[in-house]
Amino acid sequence: METKLPVAGADVSEETVSEEAIPPLEKKVTPQKLNTVEIVSDPGEGAQKCAQIFGSVSAKMGNGVWTVEIIPAEIQPPPRIPAGASGNRIRLGSSPVTNWGDRANVVVALNEQVLLARHRLNALEDDAIVLLENMWKDHKDEDIRQQWVDAMEEISDANYRIIEVPMEEECLTIVDNPQRGKNMFMLGLLCYIYDRDLELAAGQIAHAFRKKAQKITDVNVELLHLGFKWATENLGFGFQIDPTGDERPHLVMNGNEAIAMGAQASGMDFMAMYPITPATSVSHHLGETFLNYGGMLHQAEDEIAAAGVAIGASWAGKCAFTVTSGPGLALKTEFLGLAVMTETPLVVVDVQRGGPSTGLPTKVEQSDLLAAIWGQPGDAPHVVMSVATIEECFYAMITARKIAEAFRAVVIILTDANLATGVSPFPRPSLDPSWVAPPPDLSPVPEGLRPYDWDPETGMSRRFIPGSPGGMHTLTGLAHDEGSKVAYTTDVVQRSMNMRSRKMAVFQSTLQPPKVNGPGEGDLLVVGWGSTKGAIEEAVERAKEEGLKVSSLHLTFLSPLEPGLKEIFSRFKKVLTVEINYSDELGQPYVTEENRRYGQLAIVLRAQTLWNIDCWTKVLGEPLKPGDIHDAIRQKMPEGGAS
Amino acid sequence: MPSDERITQALEALGGAMETFVSSVAMSAEEVRGILERDQGADAKPEEKLAHELGPFAAGRIDLDRLAPFVDTDKKLDDETRDRIKKAYEVLVDLKKAGEDLFCTKVDVDGYLRGGIVGVMAKAGTAFGAARCVEWALHDIAPMDTAKDVLESFPPTLWNSAEKSCSPPVVVEVDGQDLKVGSIGELMSGNQKIVLVVNGKAAPAPLVRLITPGVTVVQTDDPADLAALGVNDGPGVAAILPEGCAKFIHSPAAGESLAERLTVSFLPETEPNRPLGSITAFQQAEELKQLAGLAAAQTPVSGEAVASNGDGPPAMDEVGQLASWLIHQSKD
């Protein structure tokens, strides 16, 4: 393919002039409101660390930021294959960024194969600028040289501006093994292009390597400066993305860290878990902070035991929580039934990943909704809620704990791999002592009061904590009466079922109808849940700019459902759910109106509202793109709905 | 700052244990402050309080007017209860600020070693007393007088296992003639760490009496050896003695058998023949013999003498098996 810009690095390396003699190129800066950069490499080359630091620096400089990890499905794929592409996409904006966008404007790639992977996935803008390590072009291995030629040929149908960068050669001037240094060189390139503060970047590097020897930090900072210097002398272009103007102090973290911090802020100081991707990092964070600030993290022998330990701790007076992902949620179902039966408060965080079975451990899906709502054998009414942003991951934990305790209920929070590993800044929470769970109420139990003295109207009853004078009783997962005595009589069984279910009706009565994003009536209402909110709302905005009468609605409480949905739906000609799970499309072989499988929220909404709801869902192993949703909106507009 | 360099080094060696204790105190103080702050806002309307308790996530999603009747918000504390909690909070704050002095004491010549140590533990232990005091106040299950007592002194005999796990370390300056460690054996549980900084002459092997399978015991003249206290979880005691005394480290983490756990780096050759205060020469000599006996046990007994056959492990009689099992159990 034709290289649109001079092969700057190669030229420089061939010249004999000294470094000092190379004058910096005049930099042409293009202002932009949104810009997306991808950093890709083979696994282990540090592209993700480079991206994390770049994202953090950008957030600290006041930009809106949303990052998404690009993770190979295999843990250790062979080097230099497209399937092994690993890295991050970082979308920067001069206003808050809510999703990963459509395609990247700038790509830094450590070999042509990982670039090819992104090209094949249509992840790059047609005019994307590509900074590509050029060591493979003249590699001593003929096969590798041929792969380079083939890759260049394959991507020649796009109009990328490819800038070959001698990263290996440059890094060798500082380190013996450039594989462990190129990422910081890349960071230097990006700091030049996006005018990032080098001192801030150096500080982030020091933080990233804080547990290693000072020498490691020093070398990495040196590489950062080397990359920046090379860019100054060879690139001559950059992007200006103004800060959002939000002067409030912000925190920068991923969703799992936000879950962990939110749990601490809510006073939940006991978590039992078993490691599972992509949920495990919640425990990594809590492992450190509980050690320093109090709290207990229990890594159980398996998922089932983790649920059991959390239930035990909760029953003993804590409000405990457990974190898992789809396969783990499946294993916990029996114990969740026990928590419902014993009315023990419990918060369960399900960080959804691709399934079924082991599926796509590192990739996002929203396929656990039905399992979360109805997965437990027997009737086990409980609360299922979802979070849409990293900020919500923090605050939802506080609300969930309160609901769990107030209703002696199980509360499942659905988040996903997109939120878990993505990084985004949000205003620093101002901690409120009211969030913290008060000490367990060990006051004497009034004489005659029983552990399940359900209020016949509401099903609510006082939570008994072991140790409360007068509160001794036997806990059982068997059907029981008000006194927690095993009872199989028909009236007790029916009454206890009524009472456990009634609490959910009471809770639902306290929910407010969801707010419609956009006009309250129109041709199409797009309904979503979870992490797709930003992409859906961006797509709806684009559609509205085209004159389409489209609005969106994002649900938080999925069981029980938020009220007023039927009335809202009635104001639109068509209702469409957009989800990251599987559904059939009419027109596919053998798929008929009768056997069509719908998206999971669509199933729930159809069942609860009897409304004829359509769906558009994808299971690509990556977050939805606003452009794709926009296309779907156009396709799914009801007849006569287009302006 | 302590004037004796040995005390400074002892405090450094106990840094981890001090941090654990002070962190626990700080956490408790924060929790109690939260209770008091919540109470200050208890006059607010239930919906307003609920809005705070649910956090920003609930805003616009949950109707607080409807939810309020179903949720217990904090009740306003009565004056007496609030006063009790406030006193407990003040104790916690004072302890948090106390610094290293809280963990140090000096036993007067001819004084009682155990008394000095328990005094420090009882003072620092008022943190545990304060936490209990708050519980009692909230649930009205202890009279005011009891609460007052535990805020002044809460000795280790009253601590539960959780409290013992974050017990305050103690550094004691003591004269060699008062180093009667048998009296402190019962304090060695939980995570209790004690360093004895010994002045004047001392018996050659006084700490041998404290060697039990799960207790770290360090007798040395080199403060660098105190690092062993940080290596081992569980109780530990160390003494910095004058030169010429025996030197040994008993480290439970080093292995299952006594031979693995005990390292004797110096044994005096001459037996003591003069009393030291009320410690007779016989007692001193017995301790030294005991240490020498244990040191000898470090050398495996020859296979020929005890092995039942040439291939298998040494045979053990029933008493030996029982002893081994007991030692093993005591480590769990």
JSON list of C-alpha atoms in Angstrom, two decimals, chain A residues 127-242:
[
{"chain": "A", "resi": 127, "resn": "ASP", "atom": "CA", "xyz": [-8.60, 7.85, 7.34]},
{"chain": "A", "resi": 128, "resn": "ALA", "atom": "CA", "xyz": [-7.11, 6.62, 10.62]},
{"chain": "A", "resi": 129, "resn": "ILE", "atom": "CA", "xyz": [-3.52, 7.52, 11.43]},
{"chain": "A", "resi": 130, "resn": "VAL", "atom": "CA", "xyz": [-1.51, 4.39, 12.13]},
{"chain": "A", "resi": 131, "resn": "LEU", "atom": "CA", "xyz": [1.77, 4.46, 14.03]},
{"chain": "A", "resi": 132, "resn": "LEU", "atom": "CA", "xyz": [3.29, 1.09, 13.24]},
{"chain": "A", "resi": 133, "resn": "GLU", "atom": "CA", "xyz": [6.44, -0.57, 14.54]},
{"chain": "A", "resi": 134, "resn": "ASN", "atom": "CA", "xyz": [8.55, -1.09, 11.42]},
{"chain": "A", "resi": 135, "resn": "MET", "atom": "CA", "xyz": [11.05, -3.73, 12.62]},
{"chain": "A", "resi": 136, "resn": "TRP", "atom": "CA", "xyz": [9.06, -6.50, 10.92]},
{"chain": "A", "resi": 137, "resn": "LYS", "atom": "CA", "xyz": [9.34, -5.00, 7.47]},
{"chain": "A", "resi": 138, "resn": "ASP", "atom": "CA", "xyz": [13.02, -5.87, 7.16]},
{"chain": "A", "resi": 139, "resn": "HIS", "atom": "CA", "xyz": [13.07, -8.78, 9.55]},
{"chain": "A", "resi": 140, "resn": "LYS", "atom": "CA", "xyz": [15.66, -11.49, 8.96]},
{"chain": "A", "resi": 141, "resn": "ASP", "atom": "CA", "xyz": [12.90, -14.11, 8.79]},
{"chain": "A", "resi": 142, "resn": "GLU", "atom": "CA", "xyz": [11.57, -14.18, 5.26]},
{"chain": "A", "resi": 143, "resn": "ASP", "atom": "CA", "xyz": [8.14, -15.44, 6.42]},
{"chain": "A", "resi": 144, "resn": "ILE", "atom": "CA", "xyz": [7.74, -12.43, 8.65]},
{"chain": "A", "resi": 145, "resn": "ARG", "atom": "CA", "xyz": [8.76, -10.09, 5.86]},
{"chain": "A", "resi": 146, "resn": "GLN", "atom": "CA", "xyz": [6.18, -11.75, 3.63]},
{"chain": "A", "resi": 147, "resn": "GLN", "atom": "CA", "xyz": [3.51, -11.42, 6.35]},
{"chain": "A", "resi": 148, "resn": "TRP", "atom": "CA", "xyz": [4.26, -7.70, 6.45]},
{"chain": "A", "resi": 149, "resn": "VAL", "atom": "CA", "xyz": [3.85, -7.42, 2.69]},
{"chain": "A", "resi": 150, "resn": "ASP", "atom": "CA", "xyz": [0.62, -9.43, 2.76]},
{"chain": "A", "resi": 151, "resn": "ALA", "atom": "CA", "xyz": [-0.80, -7.38, 5.59]},
{"chain": "A", "resi": 152, "resn": "MET", "atom": "CA", "xyz": [0.02, -4.11, 3.84]},
{"chain": "A", "resi": 153, "resn": "GLU", "atom": "CA", "xyz": [-1.67, -5.45, 0.77]},
{"chain": "A", "resi": 154, "resn": "GLU", "atom": "CA", "xyz": [-4.78, -6.46, 2.69]},
{"chain": "A", "resi": 155, "resn": "ILE", "atom": "CA", "xyz": [-5.20, -3.11, 4.39]},
{"chain": "A", "resi": 156, "resn": "SER", "atom": "CA", "xyz": [-4.50, -1.15, 1.23]},
{"chain": "A", "resi": 157, "resn": "ASP", "atom": "CA", "xyz": [-8.22, -0.91, 0.55]},
{"chain": "A", "resi": 158, "resn": "ALA", "atom": "CA", "xyz": [-8.44, 1.59, 3.41]},
{"chain": "A", "resi": 159, "resn": "ASN", "atom": "CA", "xyz": [-7.02, 5.08, 3.33]},
{"chain": "A", "resi": 160, "resn": "TYR", "atom": "CA", "xyz": [-5.00, 4.83, 6.49]},
{"chain": "A", "resi": 161, "resn": "ARG", "atom": "CA", "xyz": [-2.06, 7.17, 6.98]},
{"chain": "A", "resi": 162, "resn": "ILE", "atom": "CA", "xyz": [0.62, 4.75, 8.01]},
{"chain": "A", "resi": 163, "resn": "ILE", "atom": "CA", "xyz": [3.63, 6.13, 9.83]},
{"chain": "A", "resi": 164, "resn": "GLU", "atom": "CA", "xyz": [6.33, 3.57, 10.35]},
{"chain": "A", "resi": 165, "resn": "VAL", "atom": "CA", "xyz": [8.08, 4.05, 13.66]},
{"chain": "A", "resi": 166, "resn": "PRO", "atom": "CA", "xyz": [11.41, 2.42, 14.53]},
{"chain": "A", "resi": 167, "resn": "MET", "atom": "CA", "xyz": [10.31, 1.62, 18.07]},
{"chain": "A", "resi": 168, "resn": "GLU", "atom": "CA", "xyz": [12.61, -1.35, 18.57]},
{"chain": "A", "resi": 169, "resn": "GLU", "atom": "CA", "xyz": [15.62, 0.53, 17.31]},
{"chain": "A", "resi": 170, "resn": "GLU", "atom": "CA", "xyz": [14.89, 3.58, 19.44]},
{"chain": "A", "resi": 171, "resn": "CYS", "atom": "CA", "xyz": [14.17, 1.61, 22.59]},
{"chain": "A", "resi": 172, "resn": "LEU", "atom": "CA", "xyz": [17.39, -0.37, 22.21]},
{"chain": "A", "resi": 173, "resn": "THR", "atom": "CA", "xyz": [19.26, 2.84, 22.97]},
{"chain": "A", "resi": 174, "resn": "ILE", "atom": "CA", "xyz": [17.90, 2.56, 26.53]},
{"chain": "A", "resi": 175, "resn": "VAL", "atom": "CA", "xyz": [16.93, -1.04, 27.24]},
{"chain": "A", "resi": 176, "resn": "ASP", "atom": "CA", "xyz": [18.27, -4.41, 26.22]},
{"chain": "A", "resi": 177, "resn": "ASN", "atom": "CA", "xyz": [14.83, -5.93, 25.78]},
{"chain": "A", "resi": 178, "resn": "PRO", "atom": "CA", "xyz": [12.60, -3.43, 23.97]},
{"chain": "A", "resi": 179, "resn": "GLN", "atom": "CA", "xyz": [9.63, -5.77, 24.31]},
{"chain": "A", "resi": 180, "resn": "ARG", "atom": "CA", "xyz": [9.47, -4.48, 27.84]},
{"chain": "A", "resi": 181, "resn": "GLY", "atom": "CA", "xyz": [9.85, -0.86, 26.97]},
{"chain": "A", "resi": 182, "resn": "LYS", "atom": "CA", "xyz": [8.02, -0.09, 23.77]},
{"chain": "A", "resi": 183, "resn": "ASN", "atom": "CA", "xyz": [4.80, 0.56, 25.62]},
{"chain": "A", "resi": 184, "resn": "MET", "atom": "CA", "xyz": [6.26, 3.57, 27.36]},
{"chain": "A", "resi": 185, "resn": "PHE", "atom": "CA", "xyz": [7.79, 4.75, 24.09]},
{"chain": "A", "resi": 186, "resn": "MET", "atom": "CA", "xyz": [4.27, 4.52, 22.62]},
{"chain": "A", "resi": 187, "resn": "LEU", "atom": "CA", "xyz": [2.99, 6.52, 25.57]},
{"chain": "A", "resi": 188, "resn": "GLY", "atom": "CA", "xyz": [5.52, 9.21, 24.70]},
{"chain": "A", "resi": 189, "resn": "LEU", "atom": "CA", "xyz": [4.22, 9.31, 21.11]},
{"chain": "A", "resi": 190, "resn": "LEU", "atom": "CA", "xyz": [0.67, 9.71, 22.34]},
{"chain": "A", "resi": 191, "resn": "CYS", "atom": "CA", "xyz": [1.62, 12.37, 24.84]},
{"chain": "A", "resi": 192, "resn": "TYR", "atom": "CA", "xyz": [3.03, 14.38, 21.95]},
{"chain": "A", "resi": 193, "resn": "ILE", "atom": "CA", "xyz": [0.04, 13.84, 19.67]},
{"chain": "A", "resi": 194, "resn": "TYR", "atom": "CA", "xyz": [-2.54, 14.70, 22.32]},
{"chain": "A", "resi": 195, "resn": "ASP", "atom": "CA", "xyz": [-0.39, 17.27, 24.16]},
{"chain": "A", "resi": 196, "resn": "ARG", "atom": "CA", "xyz": [-0.44, 15.39, 27.45]},
{"chain": "A", "resi": 197, "resn": "ASP", "atom": "CA", "xyz": [1.46, 16.63, 30.48]},
{"chain": "A", "resi": 198, "resn": "LEU", "atom": "CA", "xyz": [4.70, 14.63, 30.63]},
{"chain": "A", "resi": 199, "resn": "GLU", "atom": "CA", "xyz": [5.13, 15.16, 34.36]},
{"chain": "A", "resi": 200, "resn": "LEU", "atom": "CA", "xyz": [1.65, 13.82, 34.96]},
{"chain": "A", "resi": 201, "resn": "ALA", "atom": "CA", "xyz": [2.48, 10.84, 32.76]},
{"chain": "A", "resi": 202, "resn": "ALA", "atom": "CA", "xyz": [5.71, 10.25, 34.67]},
{"chain": "A", "resi": 203, "resn": "GLY", "atom": "CA", "xyz": [3.76, 10.38, 37.92]},
{"chain": "A", "resi": 204, "resn": "GLN", "atom": "CA", "xyz": [1.31, 7.79, 36.61]},
{"chain": "A", "resi": 205, "resn": "ILE", "atom": "CA", "xyz": [4.22, 5.59, 35.56]},
{"chain": "A", "resi": 206, "resn": "ALA", "atom": "CA", "xyz": [5.66, 5.84, 39.05]},
{"chain": "A", "resi": 207, "resn": "HIS", "atom": "CA", "xyz": [2.28, 4.87, 40.46]},
{"chain": "A", "resi": 208, "resn": "ALA", "atom": "CA", "xyz": [1.95, 1.94, 38.09]},
{"chain": "A", "resi": 209, "resn": "PHE", "atom": "CA", "xyz": [5.35, 0.59, 39.09]},
{"chain": "A", "resi": 210, "resn": "ARG", "atom": "CA", "xyz": [5.16, 1.62, 42.74]},
{"chain": "A", "resi": 211, "resn": "LYS", "atom": "CA", "xyz": [5.71, -1.91, 43.96]},
{"chain": "A", "resi": 212, "resn": "LYS", "atom": "CA", "xyz": [8.88, -2.34, 41.91]},
{"chain": "A", "resi": 213, "resn": "ALA", "atom": "CA", "xyz": [12.36, -0.96, 42.24]},
{"chain": "A", "resi": 214, "resn": "GLN", "atom": "CA", "xyz": [12.85, 2.75, 41.55]},
{"chain": "A", "resi": 215, "resn": "LYS", "atom": "CA", "xyz": [15.11, 1.83, 38.66]},
{"chain": "A", "resi": 216, "resn": "ILE", "atom": "CA", "xyz": [12.15, 0.33, 36.81]},
{"chain": "A", "resi": 217, "resn": "THR", "atom": "CA", "xyz": [10.24, 3.59, 37.09]},
{"chain": "A", "resi": 218, "resn": "ASP", "atom": "CA", "xyz": [13.27, 5.59, 35.99]},
{"chain": "A", "resi": 219, "resn": "VAL", "atom": "CA", "xyz": [13.82, 3.52, 32.87]},
{"chain": "A", "resi": 220, "resn": "ASN", "atom": "CA", "xyz": [10.17, 3.70, 31.91]},
{"chain": "A", "resi": 221, "resn": "VAL", "atom": "CA", "xyz": [10.11, 7.47, 32.35]},
{"chain": "A", "resi": 222, "resn": "GLU", "atom": "CA", "xyz": [13.21, 7.67, 30.17]},
{"chain": "A", "resi": 223, "resn": "LEU", "atom": "CA", "xyz": [11.41, 5.67, 27.48]},
{"chain": "A", "resi": 224, "resn": "LEU", "atom": "CA", "xyz": [8.43, 7.99, 27.76]},
{"chain": "A", "resi": 225, "resn": "HIS", "atom": "CA", "xyz": [10.66, 10.97, 27.07]},
{"chain": "A", "resi": 226, "resn": "LEU", "atom": "CA", "xyz": [12.37, 9.14, 24.22]},
{"chain": "A", "resi": 227, "resn": "GLY", "atom": "CA", "xyz": [9.01, 8.50, 22.54]},
{"chain": "A", "resi": 228, "resn": "PHE", "atom": "CA", "xyz": [8.00, 12.10, 23.04]},
{"chain": "A", "resi": 229, "resn": "LYS", "atom": "CA", "xyz": [11.28, 13.35, 21.61]},
{"chain": "A", "resi": 230, "resn": "TRP", "atom": "CA", "xyz": [11.00, 11.10, 18.60]},
{"chain": "A", "resi": 231, "resn": "ALA", "atom": "CA", "xyz": [7.49, 12.35, 17.94]},
{"chain": "A", "resi": 232, "resn": "THR", "atom": "CA", "xyz": [8.62, 15.97, 18.31]},
{"chain": "A", "resi": 233, "resn": "GLU", "atom": "CA", "xyz": [11.24, 15.44, 15.66]},
{"chain": "A", "resi": 234, "resn": "ASN", "atom": "CA", "xyz": [9.25, 13.30, 13.28]},
{"chain": "A", "resi": 235, "resn": "LEU", "atom": "CA", "xyz": [5.47, 13.62, 13.50]},
{"chain": "A", "resi": 236, "resn": "GLY", "atom": "CA", "xyz": [4.47, 17.26, 13.26]},
{"chain": "A", "resi": 237, "resn": "PHE", "atom": "CA", "xyz": [0.78, 16.80, 13.96]},
{"chain": "A", "resi": 238, "resn": "GLY", "atom": "CA", "xyz": [-1.49, 16.56, 16.97]},
{"chain": "A", "resi": 239, "resn": "PHE", "atom": "CA", "xyz": [-5.02, 16.83, 18.27]},
{"chain": "A", "resi": 240, "resn": "GLN", "atom": "CA", "xyz": [-6.39, 19.34, 20.69]},
{"chain": "A", "resi": 241, "resn": "ILE", "atom": "CA", "xyz": [-9.19, 18.02, 22.84]},
{"chain": "A", "resi": 242, "resn": "ASP", "atom": "CA", "xyz": [-10.27, 20.65, 25.33]}
]
